[in-house]
PDB file of C-alpha atoms and ligand atoms in Angstrom:
ATOM      1  CA  MET A 723       3.864  -9.236 -29.582  1.00 45.00           C
ATOM      2  CA  MET A 724       2.453  -9.324 -26.008  1.00 57.00           C
ATOM      3  CA  GLY A 725      -0.720  -7.513 -24.855  1.00 79.00           C
ATOM      4  CA  LYS A 726      -0.919  -4.268 -22.911  1.00 90.00           C
ATOM      5  CA  ILE A 727       0.895  -3.654 -19.622  1.00 95.00           C
ATOM      6  CA  GLU A 728      -1.458  -3.062 -16.720  1.00 98.00           C
ATOM      7  CA  ALA A 729       0.700  -3.194 -13.712  1.00 98.00           C
ATOM      8  CA  PHE A 730       4.372  -3.175 -12.312  1.00 98.00           C
ATOM      9  CA  ILE A 731       5.096  -5.313  -9.270  1.00 98.00           C
ATOM     10  CA  PHE A 732       8.351  -4.393  -7.470  1.00 98.00           C
ATOM     11  CA  ASP A 733      10.519  -6.299  -5.092  1.00 97.00           C
ATOM     12  CA  LEU A 734      11.647  -4.071  -2.123  1.00 97.00           C
ATOM     13  CA  ASP A 735      14.927  -5.108  -0.849  1.00 93.00           C
ATOM     14  CA  GLY A 736      17.655  -4.338  -3.343  1.00 93.00           C
ATOM     15  CA  VAL A 737      15.289  -2.746  -5.910  1.00 97.00           C
ATOM     16  CA  ILE A 738      13.420   0.134  -4.192  1.00 98.00           C
ATOM     17  CA  THR A 739      16.091   0.588  -1.440  1.00 97.00           C
ATOM     18  CA  ASP A 740      19.303  -1.121  -0.461  1.00 94.00           C
ATOM     19  CA  THR A 741      18.179  -2.850   2.565  1.00 93.00           C
ATOM     20  CA  ALA A 742      20.127  -5.911   1.203  1.00 87.00           C
ATOM     21  CA  GLU A 743      23.219  -4.100   2.683  1.00 90.00           C
ATOM     22  CA  TYR A 744      21.617  -3.909   6.075  1.00 94.00           C
ATOM     23  CA  HIS A 745      20.525  -7.528   5.943  1.00 95.00           C
ATOM     24  CA  TYR A 746      24.132  -8.339   5.079  1.00 96.00           C
ATOM     25  CA  LEU A 747      25.562  -6.430   7.996  1.00 96.00           C
ATOM     26  CA  ALA A 748      23.070  -7.930  10.446  1.00 97.00           C
ATOM     27  CA  TRP A 749      23.671 -11.510   9.293  1.00 98.00           C
ATOM     28  CA  LYS A 750      27.407 -11.037   9.195  1.00 98.00           C
ATOM     29  CA  GLY A 751      27.275  -9.793  12.876  1.00 97.00           C
ATOM     30  CA  LEU A 752      25.312 -12.862  13.859  1.00 98.00           C
ATOM     31  CA  ALA A 753      27.421 -15.339  11.813  1.00 98.00           C
ATOM     32  CA  GLU A 754      30.637 -13.992  13.412  1.00 97.00           C
ATOM     33  CA  GLU A 755      29.169 -14.495  16.875  1.00 97.00           C
ATOM     34  CA  ILE A 756      28.718 -18.160  16.245  1.00 97.00           C
ATOM     35  CA  GLY A 757      32.107 -18.582  14.515  1.00 97.00           C
ATOM     36  CA  ILE A 758      31.001 -18.479  10.993  1.00 98.00           C
ATOM     37  CA  THR A 759      32.677 -16.582   8.205  1.00 97.00           C
ATOM     38  CA  PHE A 760      30.095 -14.858   6.135  1.00 97.00           C
ATOM     39  CA  THR A 761      31.083 -12.825   2.986  1.00 96.00           C
ATOM     40  CA  LYS A 762      29.259 -10.523   0.595  1.00 94.00           C
ATOM     41  CA  GLU A 763      29.371 -13.302  -1.979  1.00 92.00           C
ATOM     42  CA  ASP A 764      27.514 -15.672   0.471  1.00 95.00           C
ATOM     43  CA  ASN A 765      25.051 -12.922   0.946  1.00 93.00           C
ATOM     44  CA  GLU A 766      23.997 -13.014  -2.710  1.00 89.00           C
ATOM     45  CA  GLN A 767      22.384 -16.432  -1.989  1.00 90.00           C
ATOM     46  CA  LEU A 768      20.188 -14.926   0.751  1.00 92.00           C
ATOM     47  CA  LYS A 769      18.546 -12.349  -1.381  1.00 89.00           C
ATOM     48  CA  GLY A 770      14.812 -12.788  -1.608  1.00 87.00           C
ATOM     49  CA  ILE A 771      14.989 -15.853   0.892  1.00 91.00           C
ATOM     50  CA  SER A 772      12.959 -15.707   4.105  1.00 93.00           C
ATOM     51  CA  ARG A 773      14.536 -15.044   7.484  1.00 95.00           C
ATOM     52  CA  MET A 774      14.606 -18.662   8.834  1.00 96.00           C
ATOM     53  CA  GLU A 775      15.744 -20.008   5.345  1.00 95.00           C
ATOM     54  CA  SER A 776      18.659 -17.457   5.470  1.00 97.00           C
ATOM     55  CA  LEU A 777      19.663 -18.703   8.919  1.00 98.00           C
ATOM     56  CA  GLU A 778      19.577 -22.343   7.787  1.00 98.00           C
ATOM     57  CA  LEU A 779      21.678 -21.494   4.827  1.00 97.00           C
ATOM     58  CA  ILE A 780      24.300 -19.665   6.953  1.00 98.00           C
ATOM     59  CA  LEU A 781      24.493 -22.581   9.482  1.00 98.00           C
ATOM     60  CA  LYS A 782      25.057 -24.876   6.601  1.00 97.00           C
ATOM     61  CA  LEU A 783      27.899 -22.588   5.340  1.00 96.00           C
ATOM     62  CA  GLY A 784      29.607 -22.854   8.665  1.00 97.00           C
ATOM     63  CA  GLY A 785      28.944 -26.681   8.958  1.00 97.00           C
ATOM     64  CA  ARG A 786      26.809 -25.967  12.046  1.00 97.00           C
ATOM     65  CA  GLU A 787      23.439 -26.968  10.801  1.00 95.00           C
ATOM     66  CA  LYS A 788      22.994 -29.660  13.520  1.00 97.00           C
ATOM     67  CA  ASP A 789      24.249 -27.560  16.467  1.00 97.00           C
ATOM     68  CA  PHE A 790      21.110 -25.679  17.447  1.00 98.00           C
ATOM     69  CA  SER A 791      17.696 -26.597  18.495  1.00 98.00           C
ATOM     70  CA  GLN A 792      14.623 -25.048  16.753  1.00 97.00           C
ATOM     71  CA  GLU A 793      14.173 -22.767  19.846  1.00 98.00           C
ATOM     72  CA  GLU A 794      17.817 -21.585  19.636  1.00 98.00           C
ATOM     73  CA  LYS A 795      17.394 -21.011  15.885  1.00 98.00           C
ATOM     74  CA  GLU A 796      14.465 -18.856  16.441  1.00 98.00           C
ATOM     75  CA  GLN A 797      16.488 -16.825  18.971  1.00 98.00           C
ATOM     76  CA  LEU A 798      19.363 -16.376  16.546  1.00 98.00           C
ATOM     77  CA  ALA A 799      16.931 -15.266  13.821  1.00 98.00           C
ATOM     78  CA  ALA A 800      15.218 -12.815  16.393  1.00 98.00           C
ATOM     79  CA  LYS A 801      18.672 -11.524  17.350  1.00 98.00           C
ATOM     80  CA  LYS A 802      19.608 -10.786  13.785  1.00 98.00           C
ATOM     81  CA  ASN A 803      16.200  -8.966  13.213  1.00 98.00           C
ATOM     82  CA  GLU A 804      16.693  -6.816  16.214  1.00 98.00           C
ATOM     83  CA  HIS A 805      19.920  -5.742  14.768  1.00 97.00           C
ATOM     84  CA  TYR A 806      18.285  -5.267  11.266  1.00 97.00           C
ATOM     85  CA  VAL A 807      15.431  -3.265  12.698  1.00 96.00           C
ATOM     86  CA  LYS A 808      17.935  -0.855  14.334  1.00 96.00           C
ATOM     87  CA  LEU A 809      19.746  -0.432  11.023  1.00 95.00           C
ATOM     88  CA  ILE A 810      16.509   0.333   9.131  1.00 94.00           C
ATOM     89  CA  GLU A 811      15.365   2.899  11.690  1.00 93.00           C
ATOM     90  CA  THR A 812      17.649   5.369   9.945  1.00 93.00           C
ATOM     91  CA  ILE A 813      15.982   4.955   6.556  1.00 96.00           C
ATOM     92  CA  THR A 814      14.525   8.016   4.902  1.00 97.00           C
ATOM     93  CA  PRO A 815      13.180   8.893   1.469  1.00 98.00           C
ATOM     94  CA  ALA A 816      16.718   9.852   0.467  1.00 98.00           C
ATOM     95  CA  ASP A 817      17.423   6.159   0.503  1.00 97.00           C
ATOM     96  CA  ILE A 818      15.187   5.290  -2.445  1.00 98.00           C
ATOM     97  CA  LEU A 819      17.552   3.957  -5.055  1.00 98.00           C
ATOM     98  CA  PRO A 820      18.344   6.208  -8.106  1.00 98.00           C
ATOM     99  CA  GLY A 821      15.956   5.874 -11.006  1.00 98.00           C
ATOM    100  CA  ILE A 822      13.112   4.451  -8.901  1.00 98.00           C
ATOM    101  CA  GLU A 823      11.163   7.588  -8.165  1.00 98.00           C
ATOM    102  CA  PRO A 824      11.022   8.801 -11.854  1.00 98.00           C
ATOM    103  CA  LEU A 825      10.005   5.289 -12.887  1.00 98.00           C
ATOM    104  CA  LEU A 826       7.169   5.156 -10.310  1.00 98.00           C
ATOM    105  CA  GLU A 827       5.972   8.487 -11.584  1.00 97.00           C
ATOM    106  CA  GLU A 828       5.878   7.346 -15.139  1.00 98.00           C
ATOM    107  CA  ILE A 829       3.973   4.219 -14.151  1.00 98.00           C
ATOM    108  CA  LYS A 830       1.364   6.321 -12.466  1.00 97.00           C
ATOM    109  CA  LYS A 831       1.265   8.924 -15.230  1.00 97.00           C
ATOM    110  CA  HIS A 832       0.382   6.035 -17.569  1.00 96.00           C
ATOM    111  CA  GLY A 833      -2.442   4.933 -15.388  1.00 97.00           C
ATOM    112  CA  LEU A 834      -0.895   1.513 -14.473  1.00 98.00           C
ATOM    113  CA  LYS A 835      -1.116  -0.098 -11.130  1.00 98.00           C
ATOM    114  CA  LEU A 836       1.725  -0.564  -8.674  1.00 98.00           C
ATOM    115  CA  GLY A 837       2.250  -3.540  -6.458  1.00 98.00           C
ATOM    116  CA  LEU A 838       4.944  -4.613  -3.933  1.00 98.00           C
ATOM    117  CA  ALA A 839       6.074  -8.250  -3.495  1.00 98.00           C
ATOM    118  CA  SER A 840       8.461  -8.577  -0.545  1.00 96.00           C
ATOM    119  CA  VAL A 841       8.941 -11.616   1.679  1.00 94.00           C
ATOM    120  CA  SER A 842      10.308  -9.309   4.363  1.00 94.00           C
ATOM    121  CA  LYS A 843       8.269  -9.080   7.598  1.00 94.00           C
ATOM    122  CA  ASN A 844       9.561  -5.560   7.805  1.00 96.00           C
ATOM    123  CA  ALA A 845       8.329  -4.477   4.438  1.00 96.00           C
ATOM    124  CA  PHE A 846       5.551  -2.124   5.708  1.00 96.00           C
ATOM    125  CA  ALA A 847       8.023  -0.286   8.100  1.00 95.00           C
ATOM    126  CA  VAL A 848      10.499   0.121   5.306  1.00 97.00           C
ATOM    127  CA  MET A 849       7.887   1.417   2.860  1.00 97.00           C
ATOM    128  CA  GLU A 850       6.676   3.807   5.436  1.00 96.00           C
ATOM    129  CA  SER A 851      10.131   5.189   6.232  1.00 96.00           C
ATOM    130  CA  LEU A 852      10.727   5.583   2.490  1.00 97.00           C
ATOM    131  CA  GLY A 853       7.411   7.503   2.280  1.00 97.00           C
ATOM    132  CA  LEU A 854       6.197   5.200  -0.448  1.00 97.00           C
ATOM    133  CA  LYS A 855       3.469   3.329   1.490  1.00 96.00           C
ATOM    134  CA  GLU A 856       0.590   5.242   0.121  1.00 96.00           C
ATOM    135  CA  GLU A 857       1.909   5.279  -3.542  1.00 97.00           C
ATOM    136  CA  PHE A 858       1.372   1.562  -3.890  1.00 98.00           C
ATOM    137  CA  ASP A 859      -1.926  -0.026  -4.713  1.00 98.00           C
ATOM    138  CA  VAL A 860      -1.042  -3.200  -2.839  1.00 98.00           C
ATOM    139  CA  ILE A 861       1.774  -4.479  -0.672  1.00 98.00           C
ATOM    140  CA  VAL A 862       2.126  -8.153  -0.491  1.00 97.00           C
ATOM    141  CA  ASP A 863       4.533  -9.096   2.405  1.00 95.00           C
ATOM    142  CA  ALA A 864       5.354 -12.279   4.366  1.00 92.00           C
ATOM    143  CA  ALA A 865       2.097 -12.109   6.269  1.00 93.00           C
ATOM    144  CA  LYS A 866      -0.054 -12.577   3.046  1.00 94.00           C
ATOM    145  CA  ILE A 867       1.655 -15.683   1.639  1.00 96.00           C
ATOM    146  CA  GLN A 868       2.390 -19.324   2.474  1.00 95.00           C
ATOM    147  CA  LYS A 869       5.412 -19.826   0.296  1.00 95.00           C
ATOM    148  CA  GLY A 870       8.113 -17.411  -0.249  1.00 94.00           C
ATOM    149  CA  LYS A 871      10.218 -16.795  -3.400  1.00 95.00           C
ATOM    150  CA  PRO A 872      11.022 -18.703  -5.657  1.00 96.00           C
ATOM    151  CA  ASP A 873       7.434 -19.925  -5.514  1.00 97.00           C
ATOM    152  CA  PRO A 874       5.250 -17.700  -7.733  1.00 98.00           C
ATOM    153  CA  GLU A 875       2.699 -17.264  -4.960  1.00 98.00           C
ATOM    154  CA  ILE A 876       3.804 -13.748  -3.852  1.00 98.00           C
ATOM    155  CA  PHE A 877       3.722 -12.208  -7.443  1.00 98.00           C
ATOM    156  CA  LEU A 878       0.486 -14.135  -8.270  1.00 98.00           C
ATOM    157  CA  THR A 879      -1.104 -12.802  -5.047  1.00 98.00           C
ATOM    158  CA  ALA A 880      -0.109  -9.193  -5.870  1.00 98.00           C
ATOM    159  CA  ALA A 881      -1.653  -9.588  -9.380  1.00 98.00           C
ATOM    160  CA  LYS A 882      -4.802 -11.035  -8.033  1.00 98.00           C
ATOM    161  CA  LEU A 883      -5.198  -8.204  -5.525  1.00 98.00           C
ATOM    162  CA  LEU A 884      -4.549  -5.703  -8.271  1.00 98.00           C
ATOM    163  CA  ASN A 885      -7.202  -7.416 -10.287  1.00 98.00           C
ATOM    164  CA  VAL A 886      -4.926  -7.890 -13.325  1.00 98.00           C
ATOM    165  CA  GLU A 887      -3.771 -10.903 -15.383  1.00 98.00           C
ATOM    166  CA  ALA A 888      -0.356 -12.135 -14.590  1.00 98.00           C
ATOM    167  CA  SER A 889       0.612 -11.783 -18.330  1.00 97.00           C
ATOM    168  CA  ALA A 890      -0.037  -8.039 -18.094  1.00 97.00           C
ATOM    169  CA  CYS A 891       2.368  -7.614 -15.199  1.00 98.00           C
ATOM    170  CA  ILE A 892       5.971  -6.646 -15.179  1.00 98.00           C
ATOM    171  CA  GLY A 893       7.969  -7.822 -12.163  1.00 98.00           C
ATOM    172  CA  VAL A 894      11.147  -6.093 -11.114  1.00 98.00           C
ATOM    173  CA  GLU A 895      13.687  -8.131  -9.050  1.00 97.00           C
ATOM    174  CA  ASP A 896      17.335  -8.093  -7.930  1.00 95.00           C
ATOM    175  CA  ALA A 897      17.453 -11.707  -6.717  1.00 93.00           C
ATOM    176  CA  ALA A 898      17.533 -15.016  -8.661  1.00 94.00           C
ATOM    177  CA  ALA A 899      14.840 -16.438  -6.404  1.00 94.00           C
ATOM    178  CA  GLY A 900      12.794 -13.536  -7.214  1.00 97.00           C
ATOM    179  CA  VAL A 901      13.096 -13.820 -10.913  1.00 98.00           C
ATOM    180  CA  ASP A 902      12.152 -17.426 -10.711  1.00 98.00           C
ATOM    181  CA  SER A 903       8.982 -16.360  -8.788  1.00 98.00           C
ATOM    182  CA  ILE A 904       8.051 -13.826 -11.556  1.00 98.00           C
ATOM    183  CA  LYS A 905       8.736 -16.239 -14.360  1.00 98.00           C
ATOM    184  CA  GLY A 906       6.712 -18.950 -12.472  1.00 98.00           C
ATOM    185  CA  ALA A 907       3.907 -16.552 -12.257  1.00 98.00           C
ATOM    186  CA  GLY A 908       3.955 -16.039 -16.076  1.00 98.00           C
ATOM    187  CA  MET A 909       5.040 -12.411 -15.874  1.00 98.00           C
ATOM    188  CA  PHE A 910       7.736 -10.359 -17.720  1.00 98.00           C
ATOM    189  CA  ALA A 911      10.782 -10.181 -15.581  1.00 98.00           C
ATOM    190  CA  VAL A 912      13.096  -7.148 -15.286  1.00 98.00           C
ATOM    191  CA  GLY A 913      16.276  -8.035 -13.298  1.00 98.00           C
ATOM    192  CA  VAL A 914      18.484  -5.516 -11.599  1.00 97.00           C
ATOM    193  CA  GLY A 915      21.945  -6.599 -10.950  1.00 96.00           C
ATOM    194  CA  SER A 916      24.427  -9.015 -12.690  1.00 94.00           C
ATOM    195  CA  GLU A 917      23.413 -10.715 -15.917  1.00 95.00           C
ATOM    196  CA  GLU A 918      25.111 -13.819 -14.670  1.00 94.00           C
ATOM    197  CA  THR A 919      23.016 -14.150 -11.505  1.00 92.00           C
ATOM    198  CA  LEU A 920      19.784 -13.030 -13.172  1.00 97.00           C
ATOM    199  CA  HIS A 921      20.050 -14.750 -16.580  1.00 97.00           C
ATOM    200  CA  LYS A 922      16.436 -16.053 -16.352  1.00 98.00           C
ATOM    201  CA  ALA A 923      15.049 -12.510 -16.498  1.00 98.00           C
ATOM    202  CA  ASP A 924      13.681 -11.164 -19.752  1.00 98.00           C
ATOM    203  CA  VAL A 925      15.811  -8.096 -19.551  1.00 98.00           C
ATOM    204  CA  VAL A 926      18.672  -7.229 -17.055  1.00 98.00           C
ATOM    205  CA  TYR A 927      19.890  -3.775 -16.116  1.00 98.00           C
ATOM    206  CA  THR A 928      23.088  -3.435 -14.026  1.00 98.00           C
ATOM    207  CA  GLY A 929      21.671  -0.800 -11.712  1.00 98.00           C
ATOM    208  CA  THR A 930      18.356   0.997 -10.894  1.00 98.00           C
ATOM    209  CA  GLU A 931      19.521   4.196 -12.446  1.00 98.00           C
ATOM    210  CA  LEU A 932      19.310   2.548 -15.745  1.00 98.00           C
ATOM    211  CA  LEU A 933      15.595   1.627 -15.398  1.00 98.00           C
ATOM    212  CA  SER A 934      13.191   3.678 -17.570  1.00 97.00           C
ATOM    213  CA  TYR A 935       9.611   3.293 -18.411  1.00 97.00           C
ATOM    214  CA  ASP A 936      10.194   3.626 -22.092  1.00 97.00           C
ATOM    215  CA  GLY A 937      13.087   1.270 -22.049  1.00 97.00           C
ATOM    216  CA  ILE A 938      11.143  -1.463 -20.281  1.00 97.00           C
ATOM    217  CA  LEU A 939       8.130  -0.977 -22.414  1.00 96.00           C
ATOM    218  CA  LYS A 940      10.116  -1.401 -25.494  1.00 95.00           C
ATOM    219  CA  GLU A 941      11.652  -4.649 -24.244  1.00 96.00           C
ATOM    220  CA  PHE A 942       8.127  -5.872 -23.291  1.00 94.00           C
ATOM    221  CA  THR A 943       6.576  -5.247 -26.652  1.00 91.00           C
ATOM    222  CA  GLU A 944       9.518  -6.659 -28.554  1.00 88.00           C
ATOM    223  CA  ARG A 945       9.012 -10.081 -26.987  1.00 81.00           C
TER     224      ARG A 945
HETATM  225  P1  B16 B 124      12.873 -10.099   7.102  1.00 86.33           P
HETATM  226  P2  B16 B 124      12.453  -8.939  -0.643  1.00 86.33           P
HETATM  227  C1  B16 B 124      13.639 -10.146   1.477  1.00 86.33           C
HETATM  228  O1  B16 B 124      12.957  -9.122   0.904  1.00 86.33           O
HETATM  229  C2  B16 B 124      15.145 -10.069   1.440  1.00 86.33           C
HETATM  230  O2  B16 B 124      15.578  -9.988   0.193  1.00 86.33           O
HETATM  231  C3  B16 B 124      15.807 -11.265   2.083  1.00 86.33           C
HETATM  232  O3  B16 B 124      17.217 -11.076   2.146  1.00 86.33           O
HETATM  233  C4  B16 B 124      15.246 -11.289   3.560  1.00 86.33           C
HETATM  234  O4  B16 B 124      15.846 -12.396   4.223  1.00 86.33           O
HETATM  235  C5  B16 B 124      13.780 -11.414   3.558  1.00 86.33           C
HETATM  236  O5  B16 B 124      13.245 -10.335   2.835  1.00 86.33           O
HETATM  237  C6  B16 B 124      13.105 -11.495   4.835  1.00 86.33           C
HETATM  238  O6  B16 B 124      13.201 -10.306   5.541  1.00 86.33           O
HETATM  239  O7  B16 B 124      13.885 -10.757   7.893  1.00 86.33           O
HETATM  240  O8  B16 B 124      12.800  -8.550   7.163  1.00 86.33           O
HETATM  241  O9  B16 B 124      11.447 -10.787   7.222  1.00 86.33           O
HETATM  242  O10 B16 B 124      13.755  -8.937  -1.418  1.00 86.33           O
HETATM  243  O11 B16 B 124      11.526 -10.046  -0.972  1.00 86.33           O
HETATM  244  O12 B16 B 124      11.873  -7.538  -0.421  1.00 86.33           O
HETATM  245 MG1   MG B 125      15.260  -8.210  -3.297  1.00 86.33          MG
END
């Protein structure tokens, strides 16, 4: 049996709110402009991956990875972000995914710490719009790290700033790269999404509405 849980560290996009859909729409718009077909399935690979890495992947998908200079790539990424920022302006607390608020309440009720680990440069803005910024003890975003997911740095940084051992943390993720990051950090990984994509997680729930404090605790203590 494992020790006591001291903290939960959440991914943002796709776990707390469905910005994954907005990222998809913004990337799809850009891809089409440069003649690349971009599907929902392709979008799965971008989850948890940084903005520039996402662009590189899309260019590769379209066989256009050699067609743009670094400067042009930065312009393309900036264009996508402008579109994305417009889409997320409409976010309100009503966009918090089902099951998340009761889970956050339970975590706080039990005196555990709360961290956010998002590689998004827009993480603070999104958390503010959701009305959740003050609820979290620490928010680790792109500005605080060198290496993005799947590197464990982001989850390890969150644990360090929360002053807890990695082994006492539970990470919650919707992306395969994120689950790799949690496992690399030596934490218990809760996956939200498809069992197939997230098979490296310690437990997978198909949707956030199925997340429960007691359920997760049970899985954690049984391992
Ligand atoms: P931005 P997460 C990630 O956030 C998204 O999953 C990923 O699709 C996105 O490309 C990345 O943030 C960067 O976002 O362009 O806003 O900096 O899942 O780590 O919360
Ligand atoms: Mg995510």
